[in-house]
Amino acid sequence: MDRESNLNRTETFSFVNPWIRYFLFFFSFLFWVFSLLIVGIGVYAKVQKATDTVRDTFLIDPAVILIVVGVVMFFITFCGCIGALRENIRLLKTFSFTLTLVFLIQLVIAVLGFFHSGQTRDALGKFVKKAIVHYRDDLDLQNLMDYIQKEFKCCGWNNYTDWSWNLYFNCSEENPSSERCAVPYSCCSPVPGEMVINTMCGFGIQTQKSQEVDKSIYSMGCADSAVMWMESHLLLVGALTLGMALPQIAGIVLSQILITQIQNEIALPF
């Protein structure tokens, strides 16, 4: 009797922990669905554009960025999802390797950005300059710039005069635009009790002196404003960073544990 029970235990024993296997599956499946949602939003935003995106703005087009991020996430999480479900070592190794690579790339970018803050600021400045130049050409860029300026209470990259880079807001005398020497309404300081947004509040601002400008718009550039915001919200920044890093680390660790257990299962003598 004891011999039969021991044989049954041997037959039913498995090195693969079902809790780890199914947790990794649901973990990957959740982010797989999220990646599909991101791709769907990016494709929808791209299709719904009223005009074709300018070639120069392709790499900074929010819709394109969403699609690229979503596709990368889809590939990684698909490997993890199917690999965990089917106990496929090859897919699990692909999942673990790509996730580790993405994590290391993010880590390197963060470290380089910290130790080379001047070069990072210049690179971001070029990005924002393109967004300002094509502000009226791409609705997504326009909404992105408006959101940044409202949230960080800033105007332009260095200051509000950066909006002269834009064809419509340029302050040259040859500019026939009605928005000449203006800044977007998102630069304007909110008026207490104002029910309707005054979209013309920034008209003629670039011709005014800096002392007068402070009364109606955010005169500080977004570069300095973003630094001040991060310094005053260090706990939130740390929490967001940790929130992005932990799922990646968990996925890498769980996949490696599962790979080891499957390999031990395969090597089990019969």
mmCIF file of C-alpha atoms in Angstrom:
data_model
loop_
_atom_site.group_PDB
_atom_site.id
_atom_site.type_symbol
_atom_site.label_atom_id
_atom_site.label_comp_id
_atom_site.label_asym_id
_atom_site.label_seq_id
_atom_site.Cartn_x
_atom_site.Cartn_y
_atom_site.Cartn_z
ATOM 1 C CA MET A 1 0.000 0.000 0.000
ATOM 2 C CA ASP A 2 2.773 2.394 0.940
ATOM 3 C CA ARG A 3 4.598 1.486 -2.260
ATOM 4 C CA GLU A 4 1.538 2.324 -4.395
ATOM 5 C CA SER A 5 1.040 5.688 -2.666
ATOM 6 C CA ASN A 6 4.709 6.558 -3.201
ATOM 7 C CA LEU A 7 4.399 5.724 -6.906
ATOM 8 C CA ASN A 8 1.303 7.912 -7.193
ATOM 9 C CA ARG A 9 3.125 10.818 -5.526
ATOM 10 C CA THR A 10 6.042 10.402 -7.936
ATOM 11 C CA GLU A 11 3.705 10.453 -10.920
ATOM 12 C CA THR A 12 1.814 13.553 -9.739
ATOM 13 C CA PHE A 13 4.867 15.485 -8.516
ATOM 14 C CA SER A 14 5.877 18.493 -10.616
ATOM 15 C CA PHE A 15 8.693 21.011 -10.267
ATOM 16 C CA VAL A 16 6.481 23.652 -11.882
ATOM 17 C CA ASN A 17 4.651 25.725 -9.281
ATOM 18 C CA PRO A 18 1.116 26.374 -10.630
ATOM 19 C CA TRP A 19 0.812 29.600 -8.611
ATOM 20 C CA ILE A 20 3.886 31.088 -10.299
ATOM 21 C CA ARG A 21 2.784 29.818 -13.704
ATOM 22 C CA TYR A 22 -0.731 31.244 -13.561
ATOM 23 C CA PHE A 23 0.308 34.448 -11.837
ATOM 24 C CA LEU A 24 2.805 35.121 -14.640
ATOM 25 C CA PHE A 25 0.097 34.264 -17.190
ATOM 26 C CA PHE A 26 -2.480 36.697 -15.738
ATOM 27 C CA PHE A 27 0.227 39.318 -15.172
ATOM 28 C CA SER A 28 1.270 39.120 -18.830
ATOM 29 C CA PHE A 29 -2.340 38.865 -20.045
ATOM 30 C CA LEU A 30 -3.295 42.065 -18.203
ATOM 31 C CA PHE A 31 -0.483 44.059 -19.820
ATOM 32 C CA TRP A 32 -1.158 42.350 -23.167
ATOM 33 C CA VAL A 33 -4.729 43.699 -23.133
ATOM 34 C CA PHE A 34 -3.375 47.103 -22.059
ATOM 35 C CA SER A 35 -0.932 47.078 -24.995
ATOM 36 C CA LEU A 36 -3.803 46.390 -27.411
ATOM 37 C CA LEU A 37 -5.656 49.350 -25.913
ATOM 38 C CA ILE A 38 -2.618 51.608 -26.416
ATOM 39 C CA VAL A 39 -2.219 50.496 -30.044
ATOM 40 C CA GLY A 40 -5.938 51.040 -30.639
ATOM 41 C CA ILE A 41 -5.805 54.582 -29.230
ATOM 42 C CA GLY A 42 -2.692 55.378 -31.287
ATOM 43 C CA VAL A 43 -4.207 54.041 -34.528
ATOM 44 C CA TYR A 44 -7.479 55.873 -33.872
ATOM 45 C CA ALA A 45 -5.628 59.143 -33.202
ATOM 46 C CA LYS A 46 -3.573 58.677 -36.376
ATOM 47 C CA VAL A 47 -6.613 57.945 -38.544
ATOM 48 C CA GLN A 48 -8.660 60.799 -37.097
ATOM 49 C CA LYS A 49 -6.086 63.494 -37.894
ATOM 50 C CA ALA A 50 -7.599 66.150 -40.121
ATOM 51 C CA THR A 51 -4.333 66.611 -42.026
ATOM 52 C CA ASP A 52 -1.359 64.415 -42.789
ATOM 53 C CA THR A 53 1.390 64.615 -40.237
ATOM 54 C CA VAL A 54 4.397 66.612 -41.312
ATOM 55 C CA ARG A 55 7.343 64.314 -42.018
ATOM 56 C CA ASP A 56 9.563 66.321 -39.684
ATOM 57 C CA THR A 57 7.200 65.568 -36.766
ATOM 58 C CA PHE A 58 6.853 61.822 -37.362
ATOM 59 C CA LEU A 59 9.183 60.827 -34.509
ATOM 60 C CA ILE A 60 7.488 63.193 -32.034
ATOM 61 C CA ASP A 61 3.935 62.434 -33.117
ATOM 62 C CA PRO A 62 2.113 61.258 -29.939
ATOM 63 C CA ALA A 63 0.002 58.842 -32.028
ATOM 64 C CA VAL A 64 3.114 57.206 -33.517
ATOM 65 C CA ILE A 65 4.754 56.994 -30.077
ATOM 66 C CA LEU A 66 1.656 55.256 -28.674
ATOM 67 C CA ILE A 67 1.629 52.762 -31.545
ATOM 68 C CA VAL A 68 5.346 51.936 -31.170
ATOM 69 C CA VAL A 69 5.115 51.534 -27.370
ATOM 70 C CA GLY A 70 1.967 49.428 -27.727
ATOM 71 C CA VAL A 71 3.506 47.122 -30.348
ATOM 72 C CA VAL A 72 6.639 46.564 -28.227
ATOM 73 C CA MET A 73 4.488 45.823 -25.166
ATOM 74 C CA PHE A 74 2.284 43.489 -27.227
ATOM 75 C CA PHE A 75 5.269 41.432 -28.401
ATOM 76 C CA ILE A 76 6.818 41.158 -24.934
ATOM 77 C CA THR A 77 3.607 40.333 -23.060
ATOM 78 C CA PHE A 78 2.436 37.906 -25.766
ATOM 79 C CA CYS A 79 5.619 35.869 -25.270
ATOM 80 C CA GLY A 80 5.119 35.895 -21.499
ATOM 81 C CA CYS A 81 1.425 35.040 -21.718
ATOM 82 C CA ILE A 82 1.720 32.097 -24.114
ATOM 83 C CA GLY A 83 5.065 30.979 -22.667
ATOM 84 C CA ALA A 84 3.605 30.675 -19.170
ATOM 85 C CA LEU A 85 0.391 29.006 -20.380
ATOM 86 C CA ARG A 86 2.147 26.440 -22.579
ATOM 87 C CA GLU A 87 5.303 26.152 -20.428
ATOM 88 C CA ASN A 88 7.323 27.051 -23.510
ATOM 89 C CA ILE A 89 10.926 27.710 -22.500
ATOM 90 C CA ARG A 90 11.801 29.473 -25.755
ATOM 91 C CA LEU A 91 8.967 32.010 -25.403
ATOM 92 C CA LEU A 92 9.701 32.512 -21.709
ATOM 93 C CA LYS A 93 13.372 33.178 -22.450
ATOM 94 C CA THR A 94 12.357 35.677 -25.160
ATOM 95 C CA PHE A 95 10.012 37.365 -22.668
ATOM 96 C CA SER A 96 12.679 37.509 -19.961
ATOM 97 C CA PHE A 97 15.415 38.741 -22.335
ATOM 98 C CA THR A 98 13.348 41.492 -24.004
ATOM 99 C CA LEU A 99 11.921 42.675 -20.680
ATOM 100 C CA THR A 100 15.417 42.793 -19.181
ATOM 101 C CA LEU A 101 16.685 44.682 -22.239
ATOM 102 C CA VAL A 102 13.882 47.263 -21.994
ATOM 103 C CA PHE A 103 14.505 47.670 -18.253
ATOM 104 C CA LEU A 104 18.258 48.165 -18.763
ATOM 105 C CA ILE A 105 17.654 50.691 -21.552
ATOM 106 C CA GLN A 106 15.358 52.679 -19.253
ATOM 107 C CA LEU A 107 17.931 52.481 -16.464
ATOM 108 C CA VAL A 108 20.763 53.669 -18.735
ATOM 109 C CA ILE A 109 18.643 56.560 -20.035
ATOM 110 C CA ALA A 110 17.769 57.580 -16.458
ATOM 111 C CA VAL A 111 21.422 57.434 -15.299
ATOM 112 C CA LEU A 112 22.714 59.319 -18.349
ATOM 113 C CA GLY A 113 19.927 61.858 -17.970
ATOM 114 C CA PHE A 114 20.924 62.425 -14.334
ATOM 115 C CA PHE A 115 24.672 62.727 -14.888
ATOM 116 C CA HIS A 116 24.391 64.607 -18.198
ATOM 117 C CA SER A 117 21.512 66.908 -17.379
ATOM 118 C CA GLY A 118 22.793 69.615 -19.744
ATOM 119 C CA GLN A 119 22.745 67.332 -22.797
ATOM 120 C CA THR A 120 19.377 65.900 -21.698
ATOM 121 C CA ARG A 121 17.934 69.391 -21.459
ATOM 122 C CA ASP A 122 19.230 70.229 -24.948
ATOM 123 C CA ALA A 123 17.726 67.026 -26.395
ATOM 124 C CA LEU A 124 14.352 67.732 -24.787
ATOM 125 C CA GLY A 125 14.649 71.323 -25.978
ATOM 126 C CA LYS A 126 14.932 70.131 -29.597
ATOM 127 C CA PHE A 127 11.865 67.953 -29.094
ATOM 128 C CA VAL A 128 9.836 70.850 -27.678
ATOM 129 C CA LYS A 129 11.091 73.220 -30.393
ATOM 130 C CA LYS A 130 9.740 70.890 -33.091
ATOM 131 C CA ALA A 131 6.466 70.670 -31.209
ATOM 132 C CA ILE A 132 6.260 74.475 -31.069
ATOM 133 C CA VAL A 133 7.188 74.889 -34.748
ATOM 134 C CA HIS A 134 4.463 72.430 -35.825
ATOM 135 C CA TYR A 135 1.953 73.438 -33.142
ATOM 136 C CA ARG A 136 -0.729 74.304 -35.710
ATOM 137 C CA ASP A 137 0.152 71.459 -38.090
ATOM 138 C CA ASP A 138 -0.620 68.535 -35.779
ATOM 139 C CA LEU A 139 -3.625 68.472 -33.425
ATOM 140 C CA ASP A 140 -1.995 65.883 -31.153
ATOM 141 C CA LEU A 141 1.119 68.023 -30.710
ATOM 142 C CA GLN A 142 -1.093 71.017 -30.056
ATOM 143 C CA ASN A 143 -3.037 69.207 -27.340
ATOM 144 C CA LEU A 144 0.208 67.849 -25.842
ATOM 145 C CA MET A 145 1.819 71.297 -25.642
ATOM 146 C CA ASP A 146 -1.344 72.826 -24.188
ATOM 147 C CA TYR A 147 -1.510 70.097 -21.552
ATOM 148 C CA ILE A 148 2.168 70.528 -20.569
ATOM 149 C CA GLN A 149 1.878 74.304 -20.300
ATOM 150 C CA LYS A 150 -1.302 74.120 -18.227
ATOM 151 C CA GLU A 151 -0.036 71.425 -15.863
ATOM 152 C CA PHE A 152 3.444 72.906 -15.308
ATOM 153 C CA LYS A 153 2.207 76.521 -15.486
ATOM 154 C CA CYS A 154 4.799 77.483 -18.060
ATOM 155 C CA CYS A 155 5.107 78.963 -21.531
ATOM 156 C CA GLY A 156 7.608 77.879 -24.189
ATOM 157 C CA TRP A 157 10.778 75.958 -23.422
ATOM 158 C CA ASN A 158 13.093 78.708 -22.170
ATOM 159 C CA ASN A 159 10.438 81.425 -21.933
ATOM 160 C CA TYR A 160 7.330 82.738 -23.708
ATOM 161 C CA THR A 161 9.324 84.292 -26.581
ATOM 162 C CA ASP A 162 10.073 80.763 -27.859
ATOM 163 C CA TRP A 163 6.663 80.858 -29.499
ATOM 164 C CA SER A 164 8.183 83.137 -32.102
ATOM 165 C CA TRP A 165 9.606 79.900 -33.599
ATOM 166 C CA ASN A 166 6.106 79.159 -34.824
ATOM 167 C CA LEU A 167 5.053 80.504 -38.220
ATOM 168 C CA TYR A 168 1.744 81.839 -36.889
ATOM 169 C CA PHE A 169 3.077 83.345 -33.637
ATOM 170 C CA ASN A 170 6.258 84.768 -35.180
ATOM 171 C CA CYS A 171 6.735 88.403 -34.222
ATOM 172 C CA SER A 172 8.354 89.591 -37.457
ATOM 173 C CA GLU A 173 6.699 92.498 -39.263
ATOM 174 C CA GLU A 174 6.294 90.370 -42.408
ATOM 175 C CA ASN A 175 4.013 87.922 -40.582
ATOM 176 C CA PRO A 176 0.403 88.478 -41.791
ATOM 177 C CA SER A 177 -1.110 86.082 -39.231
ATOM 178 C CA SER A 178 -3.735 87.399 -36.816
ATOM 179 C CA GLU A 179 -1.809 85.559 -34.083
ATOM 180 C CA ARG A 180 1.375 87.552 -34.722
ATOM 181 C CA CYS A 181 3.356 88.121 -31.484
ATOM 182 C CA ALA A 182 0.857 86.004 -29.549
ATOM 183 C CA VAL A 183 1.190 82.861 -27.409
ATOM 184 C CA PRO A 184 -1.312 79.981 -27.054
ATOM 185 C CA TYR A 185 -4.134 80.404 -24.554
ATOM 186 C CA SER A 186 -2.604 77.561 -22.486
ATOM 187 C CA CYS A 187 0.119 80.035 -21.442
ATOM 188 C CA CYS A 188 -2.434 82.337 -19.822
ATOM 189 C CA SER A 189 -2.932 82.508 -16.064
ATOM 190 C CA PRO A 190 -6.499 81.488 -15.140
ATOM 191 C CA VAL A 191 -8.795 84.327 -14.204
ATOM 192 C CA PRO A 192 -10.756 83.636 -10.980
ATOM 193 C CA GLY A 193 -14.441 83.133 -11.696
ATOM 194 C CA GLU A 194 -13.964 82.967 -15.474
ATOM 195 C CA MET A 195 -16.533 80.553 -16.899
ATOM 196 C CA VAL A 196 -15.550 80.741 -20.585
ATOM 197 C CA ILE A 197 -11.892 80.373 -21.635
ATOM 198 C CA ASN A 198 -10.549 83.435 -23.416
ATOM 199 C CA THR A 199 -8.563 81.883 -26.283
ATOM 200 C CA MET A 200 -7.267 85.334 -27.294
ATOM 201 C CA CYS A 201 -5.738 86.151 -23.916
ATOM 202 C CA GLY A 202 -2.208 85.640 -25.261
ATOM 203 C CA PHE A 203 -2.483 88.025 -28.229
ATOM 204 C CA GLY A 204 0.324 90.593 -28.453
ATOM 205 C CA ILE A 205 2.115 89.184 -25.386
ATOM 206 C CA GLN A 206 5.524 88.951 -27.075
ATOM 207 C CA THR A 207 5.587 92.715 -27.588
ATOM 208 C CA GLN A 208 5.174 93.370 -23.872
ATOM 209 C CA LYS A 209 7.916 93.674 -21.291
ATOM 210 C CA SER A 210 8.585 90.802 -18.890
ATOM 211 C CA GLN A 211 7.236 92.815 -15.916
ATOM 212 C CA GLU A 212 3.887 93.266 -17.672
ATOM 213 C CA VAL A 213 3.749 89.704 -18.983
ATOM 214 C CA ASP A 214 3.698 88.163 -15.472
ATOM 215 C CA LYS A 215 0.250 89.645 -14.878
ATOM 216 C CA SER A 216 -1.456 87.709 -17.670
ATOM 217 C CA ILE A 217 0.599 84.593 -18.582
ATOM 218 C CA TYR A 218 3.063 82.099 -17.145
ATOM 219 C CA SER A 219 6.364 83.724 -18.073
ATOM 220 C CA MET A 220 8.566 80.858 -16.848
ATOM 221 C CA GLY A 221 9.767 78.346 -19.433
ATOM 222 C CA CYS A 222 8.708 74.711 -19.164
ATOM 223 C CA ALA A 223 12.328 73.546 -18.704
ATOM 224 C CA ASP A 224 12.743 75.378 -15.382
ATOM 225 C CA SER A 225 9.139 74.753 -14.364
ATOM 226 C CA ALA A 226 9.493 70.977 -14.852
ATOM 227 C CA VAL A 227 12.662 70.904 -12.710
ATOM 228 C CA MET A 228 10.913 72.859 -9.950
ATOM 229 C CA TRP A 229 7.896 70.551 -10.145
ATOM 230 C CA MET A 230 10.043 67.415 -9.803
ATOM 231 C CA GLU A 231 11.974 68.910 -6.873
ATOM 232 C CA SER A 232 8.715 69.680 -5.055
ATOM 233 C CA HIS A 233 7.176 66.267 -5.891
ATOM 234 C CA LEU A 234 10.117 63.940 -5.234
ATOM 235 C CA LEU A 235 7.918 61.410 -3.419
ATOM 236 C CA LEU A 236 5.488 61.228 -6.357
ATOM 237 C CA VAL A 237 8.327 60.949 -8.888
ATOM 238 C CA GLY A 238 9.915 58.169 -6.834
ATOM 239 C CA ALA A 239 6.581 56.348 -6.528
ATOM 240 C CA LEU A 240 5.964 56.564 -10.298
ATOM 241 C CA THR A 241 9.495 55.320 -11.024
ATOM 242 C CA LEU A 242 9.073 52.438 -8.602
ATOM 243 C CA GLY A 243 5.637 51.694 -10.046
ATOM 244 C CA MET A 244 7.178 51.328 -13.503
ATOM 245 C CA ALA A 245 10.176 49.303 -12.344
ATOM 246 C CA LEU A 246 8.477 46.782 -10.032
ATOM 247 C CA PRO A 247 6.227 45.093 -12.650
ATOM 248 C CA GLN A 248 9.227 44.690 -14.962
ATOM 249 C CA ILE A 249 11.425 43.245 -12.214
ATOM 250 C CA ALA A 250 8.589 40.938 -11.106
ATOM 251 C CA GLY A 251 8.109 39.697 -14.672
ATOM 252 C CA ILE A 252 11.835 39.010 -15.083
ATOM 253 C CA VAL A 253 12.130 37.169 -11.737
ATOM 254 C CA LEU A 254 8.962 35.082 -12.206
ATOM 255 C CA SER A 255 9.894 34.077 -15.744
ATOM 256 C CA GLN A 256 13.378 33.007 -14.657
ATOM 257 C CA ILE A 257 11.928 30.950 -11.788
ATOM 258 C CA LEU A 258 9.450 29.289 -14.147
ATOM 259 C CA ILE A 259 12.171 28.567 -16.736
ATOM 260 C CA THR A 260 14.297 26.882 -14.041
ATOM 261 C CA GLN A 261 11.343 24.803 -12.814
ATOM 262 C CA ILE A 262 10.447 23.653 -16.348
ATOM 263 C CA GLN A 263 14.081 22.721 -17.027
ATOM 264 C CA ASN A 264 14.154 20.702 -13.790
ATOM 265 C CA GLU A 265 10.900 19.048 -14.846
ATOM 266 C CA ILE A 266 12.407 18.061 -18.220
ATOM 267 C CA ALA A 267 15.563 16.717 -16.565
ATOM 268 C CA LEU A 268 13.528 14.582 -14.136
ATOM 269 C CA PRO A 269 14.406 10.903 -14.734
ATOM 270 C CA PHE A 270 11.534 8.511 -15.374
#
